[in-house]
XYZ file of C-alpha atoms in Angstrom:
658
model
C 67.732 111.801 139.964
C 70.878 113.551 141.154
C 71.727 114.674 137.646
C 70.827 114.132 134.001
C 70.544 110.629 132.599
C 73.117 111.059 129.820
C 76.067 109.899 131.867
C 74.120 106.810 132.961
C 72.423 105.936 129.677
C 75.034 107.165 127.201
C 78.439 107.277 128.905
C 80.210 106.751 125.562
C 78.700 110.042 124.416
C 80.374 111.749 127.378
C 83.660 110.039 126.490
C 83.237 111.087 122.848
C 82.838 114.705 123.934
C 86.129 114.715 125.832
C 87.876 112.912 122.976
C 86.569 115.422 120.415
C 87.746 118.351 122.534
C 91.226 117.004 123.199
C 91.961 114.825 120.152
C 94.887 112.485 120.629
C 96.075 114.395 123.696
C 96.065 111.721 126.466
C 94.666 114.255 128.957
C 91.174 113.449 127.698
C 91.343 110.073 129.432
C 92.081 111.651 132.833
C 89.251 114.120 132.313
C 86.822 111.276 131.662
C 87.770 109.570 134.945
C 87.493 112.840 136.889
C 84.098 113.545 135.323
C 82.607 110.242 136.488
C 84.246 110.588 139.918
C 82.522 113.927 140.391
C 79.193 112.587 139.159
C 79.287 109.764 141.698
C 79.786 112.267 144.525
C 76.481 114.015 143.817
C 73.517 113.300 146.078
C 74.080 109.591 146.639
C 74.474 109.103 142.915
C 75.915 105.557 143.303
C 72.466 104.254 144.234
C 71.151 105.394 140.848
C 73.722 103.332 138.964
C 72.168 99.962 137.985
C 73.992 97.018 139.545
C 74.643 93.714 137.821
C 74.320 92.123 141.259
C 70.679 93.178 141.506
C 69.320 93.839 138.022
C 69.038 90.973 135.478
C 71.333 91.451 132.515
C 68.504 91.509 129.979
C 67.016 94.572 131.724
C 70.210 96.610 131.314
C 70.827 98.822 128.332
C 73.984 98.040 126.329
C 76.739 100.642 126.603
C 75.133 102.075 129.748
C 76.956 102.945 132.957
C 76.721 100.101 135.500
C 78.347 98.862 138.679
C 79.376 95.378 139.770
C 80.494 94.020 143.136
C 82.654 90.999 142.453
C 85.660 88.841 143.227
C 88.587 88.450 140.834
C 88.461 84.739 140.045
C 91.135 84.724 137.320
C 93.445 87.093 135.494
C 93.831 86.595 131.754
C 96.788 87.705 129.662
C 96.914 91.422 128.782
C 95.399 92.288 125.409
C 96.172 94.989 122.880
C 93.545 97.320 121.479
C 93.463 100.361 119.219
C 93.392 103.350 121.500
C 92.932 105.626 118.487
C 92.077 104.534 114.944
C 90.927 106.158 111.723
C 88.063 105.347 109.368
C 87.735 106.333 105.705
C 84.488 106.966 103.829
C 84.590 104.888 100.649
C 82.690 107.531 98.652
C 83.894 110.892 99.960
C 87.291 109.692 101.257
C 86.616 111.713 104.413
C 88.656 110.586 107.403
C 87.419 110.440 111.003
C 89.367 109.688 114.175
C 87.768 107.375 116.760
C 88.702 106.235 120.265
C 88.864 102.532 121.086
C 88.929 102.833 124.873
C 85.873 101.431 126.688
C 84.839 99.602 123.512
C 85.064 96.074 122.158
C 84.061 96.599 118.520
C 85.213 99.288 116.117
C 82.791 102.128 115.386
C 82.383 102.015 111.650
C 79.433 103.318 109.597
C 77.909 101.621 106.522
C 80.137 103.540 104.076
C 83.215 103.539 106.277
C 86.120 101.180 106.702
C 88.974 101.081 109.172
C 92.307 102.220 107.763
C 94.633 99.654 109.271
C 97.700 101.414 107.875
C 96.903 104.887 109.184
C 99.910 106.544 110.871
C 97.495 108.069 113.411
C 96.600 104.659 114.814
C 97.871 103.990 118.346
C 97.965 100.581 120.001
C 97.483 100.370 123.744
C 97.219 97.631 126.355
C 94.524 96.636 128.827
C 94.143 93.843 131.369
C 91.232 91.406 131.477
C 89.961 89.950 134.742
C 87.410 87.173 134.980
C 85.154 88.235 137.834
C 82.320 86.448 139.626
C 79.831 87.645 142.260
C 81.269 87.509 145.764
C 81.104 83.811 146.766
C 78.700 83.050 149.597
C 77.325 86.589 149.774
C 74.381 86.647 152.183
C 70.872 87.244 150.918
C 70.406 90.353 153.037
C 72.782 92.070 150.606
C 69.851 92.345 148.210
C 68.715 95.236 150.374
C 71.852 97.312 150.022
C 71.770 100.525 152.035
C 73.775 103.607 151.209
C 74.773 105.736 154.197
C 73.544 109.266 154.722
C 73.769 109.338 158.480
C 74.513 106.547 160.908
C 70.938 106.490 162.215
C 69.546 105.832 158.741
C 71.290 102.449 158.727
C 68.691 101.160 161.128
C 65.726 102.124 158.953
C 64.700 98.893 157.207
C 62.670 100.803 154.605
C 65.752 102.670 153.360
C 66.605 100.369 150.445
C 68.670 100.718 147.322
C 67.562 101.571 143.854
C 66.607 98.582 141.739
C 65.936 99.217 138.080
C 62.668 97.470 137.260
C 62.303 98.858 133.746
C 62.979 96.468 130.914
C 65.354 98.012 128.373
C 65.617 97.345 124.687
C 69.087 96.329 123.644
C 71.233 97.885 120.902
C 74.601 96.350 120.000
C 77.838 98.220 120.558
C 79.891 99.500 117.654
C 83.381 99.401 119.107
C 86.655 97.903 117.971
C 88.281 94.849 119.456
C 91.818 93.619 118.750
C 90.913 90.089 119.840
C 90.296 87.518 117.165
C 86.662 86.602 117.739
C 84.638 83.923 116.072
C 81.069 84.169 114.787
C 78.265 84.957 117.185
C 76.783 81.794 118.593
C 73.338 83.392 118.679
C 73.667 84.482 115.060
C 74.532 80.952 113.994
C 71.394 79.679 115.672
C 69.369 82.362 113.889
C 70.905 81.408 110.552
C 69.546 77.892 110.855
C 66.053 79.348 110.873
C 66.596 81.699 107.887
C 65.975 80.937 104.204
C 69.108 79.995 102.278
C 69.215 83.323 100.432
C 69.154 85.248 103.675
C 71.877 82.965 105.022
C 74.105 83.844 102.087
C 73.503 87.550 102.618
C 74.270 87.167 106.298
C 77.534 85.356 105.634
C 78.569 87.847 102.931
C 77.955 90.774 105.258
C 79.959 89.143 108.010
C 82.846 88.366 105.669
C 82.887 91.976 104.507
C 83.380 93.095 108.087
C 86.373 90.869 108.788
C 89.889 91.820 107.722
C 93.004 90.311 109.219
C 91.143 88.951 112.227
C 89.597 92.367 113.062
C 85.859 92.882 113.346
C 83.559 95.848 113.297
C 79.861 96.350 112.841
C 77.946 98.637 110.514
C 74.560 100.148 111.291
C 73.421 98.778 114.640
C 70.353 96.586 114.615
C 67.867 96.894 117.432
C 67.522 93.703 119.381
C 65.502 92.697 122.379
C 66.839 90.326 124.979
C 63.930 88.521 126.522
C 65.459 85.294 127.762
C 66.400 85.024 131.379
C 69.936 84.047 132.285
C 68.701 80.550 133.104
C 67.173 80.176 129.631
C 70.358 81.467 128.072
C 72.370 78.881 129.942
C 70.279 76.000 128.644
C 70.118 77.264 125.073
C 73.874 77.728 124.798
C 74.437 74.034 125.420
C 78.064 74.356 126.437
C 80.170 71.250 126.622
C 81.195 70.187 130.112
C 84.648 71.875 130.316
C 83.040 75.344 130.137
C 81.122 76.762 133.039
C 80.874 80.077 134.841
C 83.625 78.940 137.213
C 81.907 79.872 140.460
C 83.940 78.661 143.471
C 80.884 77.519 145.457
C 78.245 75.078 144.202
C 74.787 76.475 143.548
C 75.940 80.070 143.119
C 73.992 82.362 140.794
C 74.573 85.727 139.212
C 76.525 87.106 136.283
C 80.173 86.402 135.634
C 81.894 89.218 133.746
C 84.998 89.837 131.697
C 86.326 93.031 133.220
C 88.574 95.245 131.093
C 90.874 97.388 133.244
C 92.824 100.290 131.750
C 94.665 101.843 134.700
C 96.503 100.527 137.764
C 95.615 96.886 137.189
C 98.753 95.872 139.080
C 96.966 96.977 142.265
C 94.526 94.062 141.999
C 95.091 90.346 142.402
C 93.197 87.073 142.388
C 90.548 86.815 145.159
C 90.351 90.573 145.687
C 86.832 91.931 146.096
C 86.168 94.946 143.891
C 83.460 97.543 143.393
C 83.536 98.421 139.701
C 81.919 101.252 137.775
C 82.102 101.013 134.032
C 80.457 100.668 130.645
C 78.492 97.516 129.886
C 79.262 95.746 126.610
C 76.985 92.927 125.422
C 77.398 93.119 121.654
C 76.410 89.786 120.004
C 79.515 89.994 117.783
C 81.553 89.233 120.897
C 80.048 85.761 121.069
C 81.907 82.771 119.704
C 80.954 79.481 118.192
C 81.307 76.779 120.791
C 80.435 73.529 119.064
C 82.226 73.757 115.706
C 85.938 74.280 116.162
C 86.624 73.801 112.449
C 84.376 76.686 111.396
C 85.642 78.805 114.241
C 89.287 78.318 113.399
C 88.652 79.168 109.739
C 87.866 82.750 110.775
C 91.266 83.197 112.410
C 94.552 84.175 110.888
C 96.783 81.095 111.372
C 99.873 83.324 111.514
C 98.362 85.405 114.316
C 96.362 82.910 116.332
C 98.314 80.795 118.752
C 95.338 80.162 121.049
C 93.785 76.722 121.135
C 90.112 76.351 120.261
C 89.397 75.556 123.905
C 91.161 78.721 125.043
C 89.255 80.804 122.491
C 85.998 79.302 123.687
C 86.711 79.975 127.359
C 88.218 83.443 126.943
C 85.547 84.710 124.546
C 82.210 83.355 125.820
C 78.917 84.744 124.487
C 78.310 88.260 125.773
C 74.730 87.305 126.618
C 76.154 84.839 129.142
C 79.334 86.638 130.232
C 79.024 90.398 129.603
C 82.009 92.711 129.395
C 82.537 95.713 131.646
C 84.985 98.411 130.602
C 86.124 99.847 133.910
C 86.099 103.592 134.433
C 86.505 103.454 138.229
C 87.538 100.516 140.412
C 87.923 100.219 144.164
C 89.272 97.320 146.193
C 86.833 96.714 149.039
C 87.982 96.156 152.617
C 84.630 94.570 153.372
C 81.303 93.954 151.628
C 78.947 94.981 154.436
C 76.555 97.469 152.783
C 75.650 98.944 156.160
C 79.101 100.461 156.633
C 81.148 103.064 154.775
C 83.284 101.398 152.116
C 86.559 102.613 153.605
C 87.348 101.809 157.236
C 91.037 102.664 157.426
C 92.172 103.098 161.011
C 92.948 106.790 160.704
C 89.763 107.651 158.817
C 87.570 105.598 161.143
C 88.645 107.717 164.108
C 87.122 110.840 162.527
C 84.144 109.136 160.870
C 80.864 110.325 162.413
C 79.209 107.028 161.679
C 81.878 105.023 163.501
C 81.965 107.334 166.520
C 78.161 107.368 166.691
C 77.929 103.590 166.648
C 80.775 103.084 169.126
C 78.877 105.166 171.676
C 76.090 102.546 171.606
C 78.353 99.505 171.568
C 77.676 98.089 175.046
C 73.927 97.522 174.638
C 74.502 96.074 171.159
C 76.959 93.535 172.565
C 74.557 92.607 175.338
C 71.706 92.106 172.869
C 73.907 90.047 170.548
C 75.089 87.868 173.427
C 71.498 87.185 174.428
C 70.505 86.421 170.838
C 73.362 83.958 170.326
C 72.741 82.393 173.735
C 69.226 81.520 172.607
C 70.585 80.253 169.269
C 73.003 78.005 171.189
C 70.162 76.568 173.263
C 70.848 78.637 176.342
C 74.651 78.198 176.493
C 75.995 81.684 177.288
C 79.651 80.566 177.483
C 79.504 79.140 173.956
C 77.820 82.398 172.859
C 80.760 84.402 174.280
C 83.231 82.362 172.241
C 81.091 82.603 169.119
C 81.200 86.409 169.350
C 84.994 86.318 169.714
C 85.201 84.021 166.706
C 82.957 86.183 164.521
C 85.044 89.337 165.093
C 88.409 87.566 164.767
C 90.678 88.300 161.824
C 94.292 87.775 160.803
C 95.797 91.141 161.685
C 99.395 90.337 160.708
C 101.725 87.501 159.726
C 104.955 86.720 161.512
C 107.009 84.553 159.165
C 104.518 81.801 158.257
C 102.374 82.216 161.378
C 99.075 84.090 160.887
C 98.309 86.076 164.040
C 94.696 86.670 164.951
C 93.099 83.550 163.501
C 90.634 81.995 165.920
C 89.109 78.765 164.645
C 86.488 77.496 167.087
C 85.307 73.903 167.336
C 81.834 73.696 168.885
C 81.658 70.080 170.044
C 78.694 68.404 171.693
C 76.310 69.280 168.851
C 73.371 66.855 168.738
C 73.729 64.235 166.017
C 70.947 63.555 163.508
C 69.445 66.916 164.355
C 68.811 70.048 162.322
C 70.531 72.148 164.998
C 73.760 72.756 163.038
C 71.836 73.655 159.899
C 69.751 76.248 161.733
C 72.758 77.562 163.664
C 74.422 78.219 160.316
C 71.307 80.069 159.180
C 71.642 82.324 162.229
C 75.288 83.035 161.343
C 74.264 83.646 157.727
C 71.921 86.411 158.905
C 74.805 88.127 160.710
C 77.818 88.010 158.380
C 78.196 89.401 154.838
C 79.517 86.160 153.288
C 79.466 82.558 154.453
C 79.340 78.935 153.341
C 78.361 75.714 155.108
C 80.463 72.719 154.150
C 78.691 69.481 154.951
C 81.583 67.189 155.784
C 80.358 63.867 154.417
C 82.472 61.133 152.872
C 80.842 61.763 149.503
C 81.499 65.511 149.608
C 85.092 65.076 150.725
C 85.776 62.572 147.935
C 84.014 64.401 145.105
C 84.024 68.160 145.715
C 86.853 70.247 144.251
C 88.466 72.163 147.111
C 91.679 73.378 145.495
C 91.718 75.646 142.422
C 93.867 74.291 139.616
C 95.315 75.609 136.384
C 93.799 74.280 133.170
C 96.591 74.782 130.647
C 94.488 73.677 127.655
C 91.984 76.466 128.277
C 94.579 78.750 129.921
C 92.392 79.501 132.912
C 92.274 78.973 136.659
C 89.510 76.478 137.442
C 88.006 77.501 140.758
C 87.705 75.351 143.864
C 85.591 75.545 146.966
C 88.396 77.184 148.975
C 88.846 80.070 146.532
C 87.157 82.534 148.864
C 87.674 86.238 149.617
C 88.909 87.511 152.969
C 86.575 87.473 155.967
C 84.318 84.737 154.614
C 82.761 82.621 157.373
C 83.305 78.947 156.574
C 81.150 76.666 158.746
C 82.261 73.014 158.610
C 79.581 70.596 159.771
C 81.124 67.324 160.985
C 77.918 66.021 162.567
C 76.979 64.511 159.190
C 80.165 62.445 158.956
C 79.550 58.701 158.726
C 81.947 55.792 158.599
C 83.557 55.325 155.229
C 86.741 55.396 153.205
C 88.417 58.566 152.018
C 89.988 58.158 148.594
C 93.018 60.142 147.386
C 91.067 63.336 146.498
C 89.316 63.106 149.879
C 92.632 62.924 151.729
C 93.906 65.912 149.735
C 90.750 67.858 150.611
C 91.144 67.143 154.334
C 94.774 68.234 154.098
C 93.715 71.430 152.343
C 91.231 72.215 155.124
C 93.886 71.576 157.773
C 96.355 73.885 156.012
C 93.684 76.560 155.694
C 92.933 76.404 159.421
C 96.534 76.158 160.625
C 98.351 78.459 158.215
C 95.523 80.469 156.621
C 96.735 79.590 153.148
C 95.565 77.524 150.202
C 98.050 75.887 147.841
C 96.643 76.221 144.319
C 97.513 73.390 141.952
C 99.510 74.483 138.904
C 100.297 70.876 137.904
C 104.055 71.315 137.899
C 104.157 73.221 141.162
C 102.009 74.493 144.032
C 101.415 78.215 144.419
C 100.646 79.488 147.907
C 97.749 81.931 148.266
C 97.405 83.499 151.739
C 93.838 83.918 152.956
C 91.833 85.170 155.922
C 88.904 82.773 156.350
C 86.979 82.422 159.616
C 86.482 78.689 160.178
C 83.824 77.473 162.616
C 83.535 73.695 163.123
C 80.476 71.959 164.536
C 80.935 68.367 165.666
C 79.593 65.741 168.043
C 82.950 64.875 169.605
C 86.237 66.635 169.143
C 86.800 67.690 165.529
C 89.022 65.683 163.204
C 90.407 69.026 162.020
C 92.755 71.263 163.995
C 91.167 74.130 165.910
C 92.485 77.002 167.995
C 89.748 76.588 170.559
C 87.296 73.829 171.480
C 84.160 74.726 173.384
C 81.768 71.943 174.368
C 78.103 72.832 174.004
C 75.974 72.475 177.141
C 72.346 73.037 176.088
C 70.071 74.377 178.784
C 67.008 73.526 176.742
C 66.162 71.160 173.890
C 63.159 72.396 171.898
C 60.922 69.647 170.466
C 60.836 71.395 167.090
C 64.230 72.941 166.265
C 63.079 74.622 163.064
C 60.124 76.289 164.738
C 62.329 77.425 167.630
C 64.984 78.993 165.375
C 62.381 80.606 163.113
C 60.667 82.203 166.090
C 64.053 83.426 167.358
C 64.775 85.142 164.046
C 61.300 86.589 163.665
C 61.484 88.065 167.162
C 64.504 90.211 166.247
C 63.712 93.570 164.683
C 65.424 94.284 161.333
C 67.008 97.376 162.904
C 68.531 95.222 165.654
C 69.845 92.710 163.115
C 71.471 95.604 161.269
C 73.203 96.650 164.486
C 74.540 93.121 164.948
C 75.858 93.117 161.363
C 77.581 96.464 161.793
C 79.039 95.406 165.148
C 80.625 92.191 163.800
C 82.183 93.902 160.770
C 83.285 97.156 162.371
C 85.203 95.568 165.241
C 87.480 93.731 162.805
C 88.999 97.050 161.760
C 89.655 98.546 165.183
C 93.267 99.070 166.176
C 94.560 97.256 169.249
C 97.590 97.547 171.514
C 98.903 96.429 174.898
C 100.653 98.945 177.131
C 104.026 98.199 178.709
C 102.403 98.184 182.135
C 99.838 95.524 181.193
C 102.494 93.527 179.324
C 104.557 93.346 182.527
C 101.474 92.359 184.551
C 100.628 89.582 182.059
C 104.190 88.242 182.202
C 104.134 88.186 186.011
C 100.737 86.498 185.961
C 102.000 83.829 183.592
C 105.014 83.118 185.818
C 102.675 82.663 188.805
C 100.417 80.318 186.842
C 103.446 78.243 185.834
C 104.554 78.000 189.472
C 101.140 76.800 190.592
C 100.601 74.305 187.764
C 103.602 73.933 185.422
C 102.111 70.949 183.584
C 98.870 72.549 182.409
C 100.084 76.038 181.430
C 102.342 76.320 178.380
C 103.471 79.035 176.008
C 100.648 77.987 173.667
C 98.176 78.530 176.489
C 99.549 82.046 177.005
C 99.126 82.764 173.287
C 95.541 81.491 173.482
C 94.839 83.703 176.494
C 96.225 86.747 174.708
C 94.056 86.046 171.638
C 90.947 85.654 173.808
C 91.847 88.834 175.705
C 92.393 90.711 172.443
C 88.994 89.913 170.960
C 87.257 90.196 174.313
C 88.581 93.756 174.589
C 87.587 94.604 171.019
C 84.128 93.110 171.559
C 83.635 95.734 174.274
C 84.985 98.506 172.049
C 88.261 98.773 173.969
C 91.373 99.110 171.813
C 93.827 98.486 174.649
C 94.008 95.560 177.054
C 92.910 96.373 180.581
C 93.499 94.402 183.754
C 89.761 93.763 183.958
C 89.615 92.241 180.477
C 92.685 90.099 181.148
C 91.052 88.642 184.264
C 87.815 88.081 182.338
C 89.751 86.232 179.595
C 91.347 83.996 182.249
C 87.912 83.315 183.723
C 86.410 82.352 180.343
C 89.315 80.041 179.569
C 89.063 78.447 183.019
C 85.345 77.760 182.530
C 85.967 76.355 179.060
C 88.750 74.050 180.249
C 86.714 72.874 183.219
C 83.853 71.999 180.908
C 86.160 69.969 178.634
C 87.650 68.186 181.645
C 84.183 67.349 182.896
C 83.264 65.962 179.486
C 86.442 63.893 179.433
C 85.408 62.253 182.681
C 82.043 61.365 181.167
C 83.420 60.360 177.791
C 87.047 59.315 177.905
C 87.665 59.903 174.233
C 86.404 63.492 174.087
C 89.859 65.023 174.466
């Protein structure tokens, strides 16, 4: 361990120490943040912090220090809480000051009660985010690697800490200003208790509720043994409530994240790395199937929330834990093989980046060979796939996103598992991805666009609510004849807008709200795609293995884990390299374009020039060159000429291909 366990196991004790030393002086809060910042700098300390992404919730100790890598799915209204409050001993009349930060339930002993009228009470504000695991995160993230030196990235045995010790759970004793209902788990327990015990239970709960405020007395020791899957089935939520994951089949914990500082820096769809204090107190749970009993616990003068909103915003803590954020960082990327921050200036002096860049050429050659085999021997298609995988929107000029490079790989064999296995190859290379099977049924029934549910006051996620740099693979080879209904037409329109403008228009019923995005879209199809694409490359297989699954499996198994790690670093790192074109090369490109127009004015347009410049940009970056050279410009022209010739040849064979 890099340091003692107290700050990991009992962070509230550390906070209490600073509060006791400084009293109501607000400096104690800054000292707490600085303390944990320094702790996380010691000897790779972050790898010792249990992660909700890797450790099941029922193994984590309540009120312990945890981390969570997540996407902001929704932002709830700000809430008020007691930053400082005072308790009074009913017997001795002794008064004690408490802090409410990083807590949900008031700390109140068996002989104490909260003095709601104390002049020393201060009310503060915090923001609540609803956060979900990063949608489409690849499975190789389970082996998160924390950098020491750049060479250690390629050691497959250098894996992250995973806490395998089951912890016993003790409830929190912190204050919450929110008006919570009874614990759902407690209500289930009450049904199994004798009537006398039920009465005692209800009396105790009533004694701890004044004016919509709740606190707990002596903590009871509990043990959480059910897995998250068992918890889901036992809660028996009605259909409107779910964990609101954007992608179907996603797993992992959703969390209510309480942010105390600089919450204006974060927005919906941002990917965050959070460090904070885990809160899973059963008192945070609400009753979900008896709105009448639930509403009877609320002050009608204070509560303006609907029962549905209460149910959605205060789910059981065993299902949706709370994290009180001490430190939060917006992530540029989620590749665990790279340093978290890859700003252009810092990357120039980073030893890891400079060390990897010196080995870039052989990595590119190996990756090109690997993808050529994955594309059945088509090296030209492999070149364009590399350019696609490193492409990113680097700026926006008015409404036009510059840098997007949607590729349509046509000529994919129909009724074959090729596209499925090609996606699996891509999945092994990129940090986050999703394969959309474009069938009539999926287009008509899947929810693509997030929409606002005003009854529950939440943003209901859709399939296109994805973080930046997600690889979206659209498989059109499964498309059969059929009729698109109105939702299907809207979904196709949403995909077209995403590809063309890199934006998704969220549905707020009375208006549309535009959310810019940066999603890499790769389309596989038999003929030309029904969707718009920046570039169409027709697949020309040089081999057709009799067993596609066996061929792709052998291709993956033949690649060393260290080599795969190099590919993953390569594809992420090159997105963040700076790029420029010198005045000399700009003049040469302009002259070249004029000559091309003279020779063939019909086939060369301004759009073709833009396409050439995009290909030249990513071709240069793929070789580690941050400026365009004459050599790379000529190579871009050659690639485009080969691609166009192939499409023209296909048009002659199949008149409807273009």
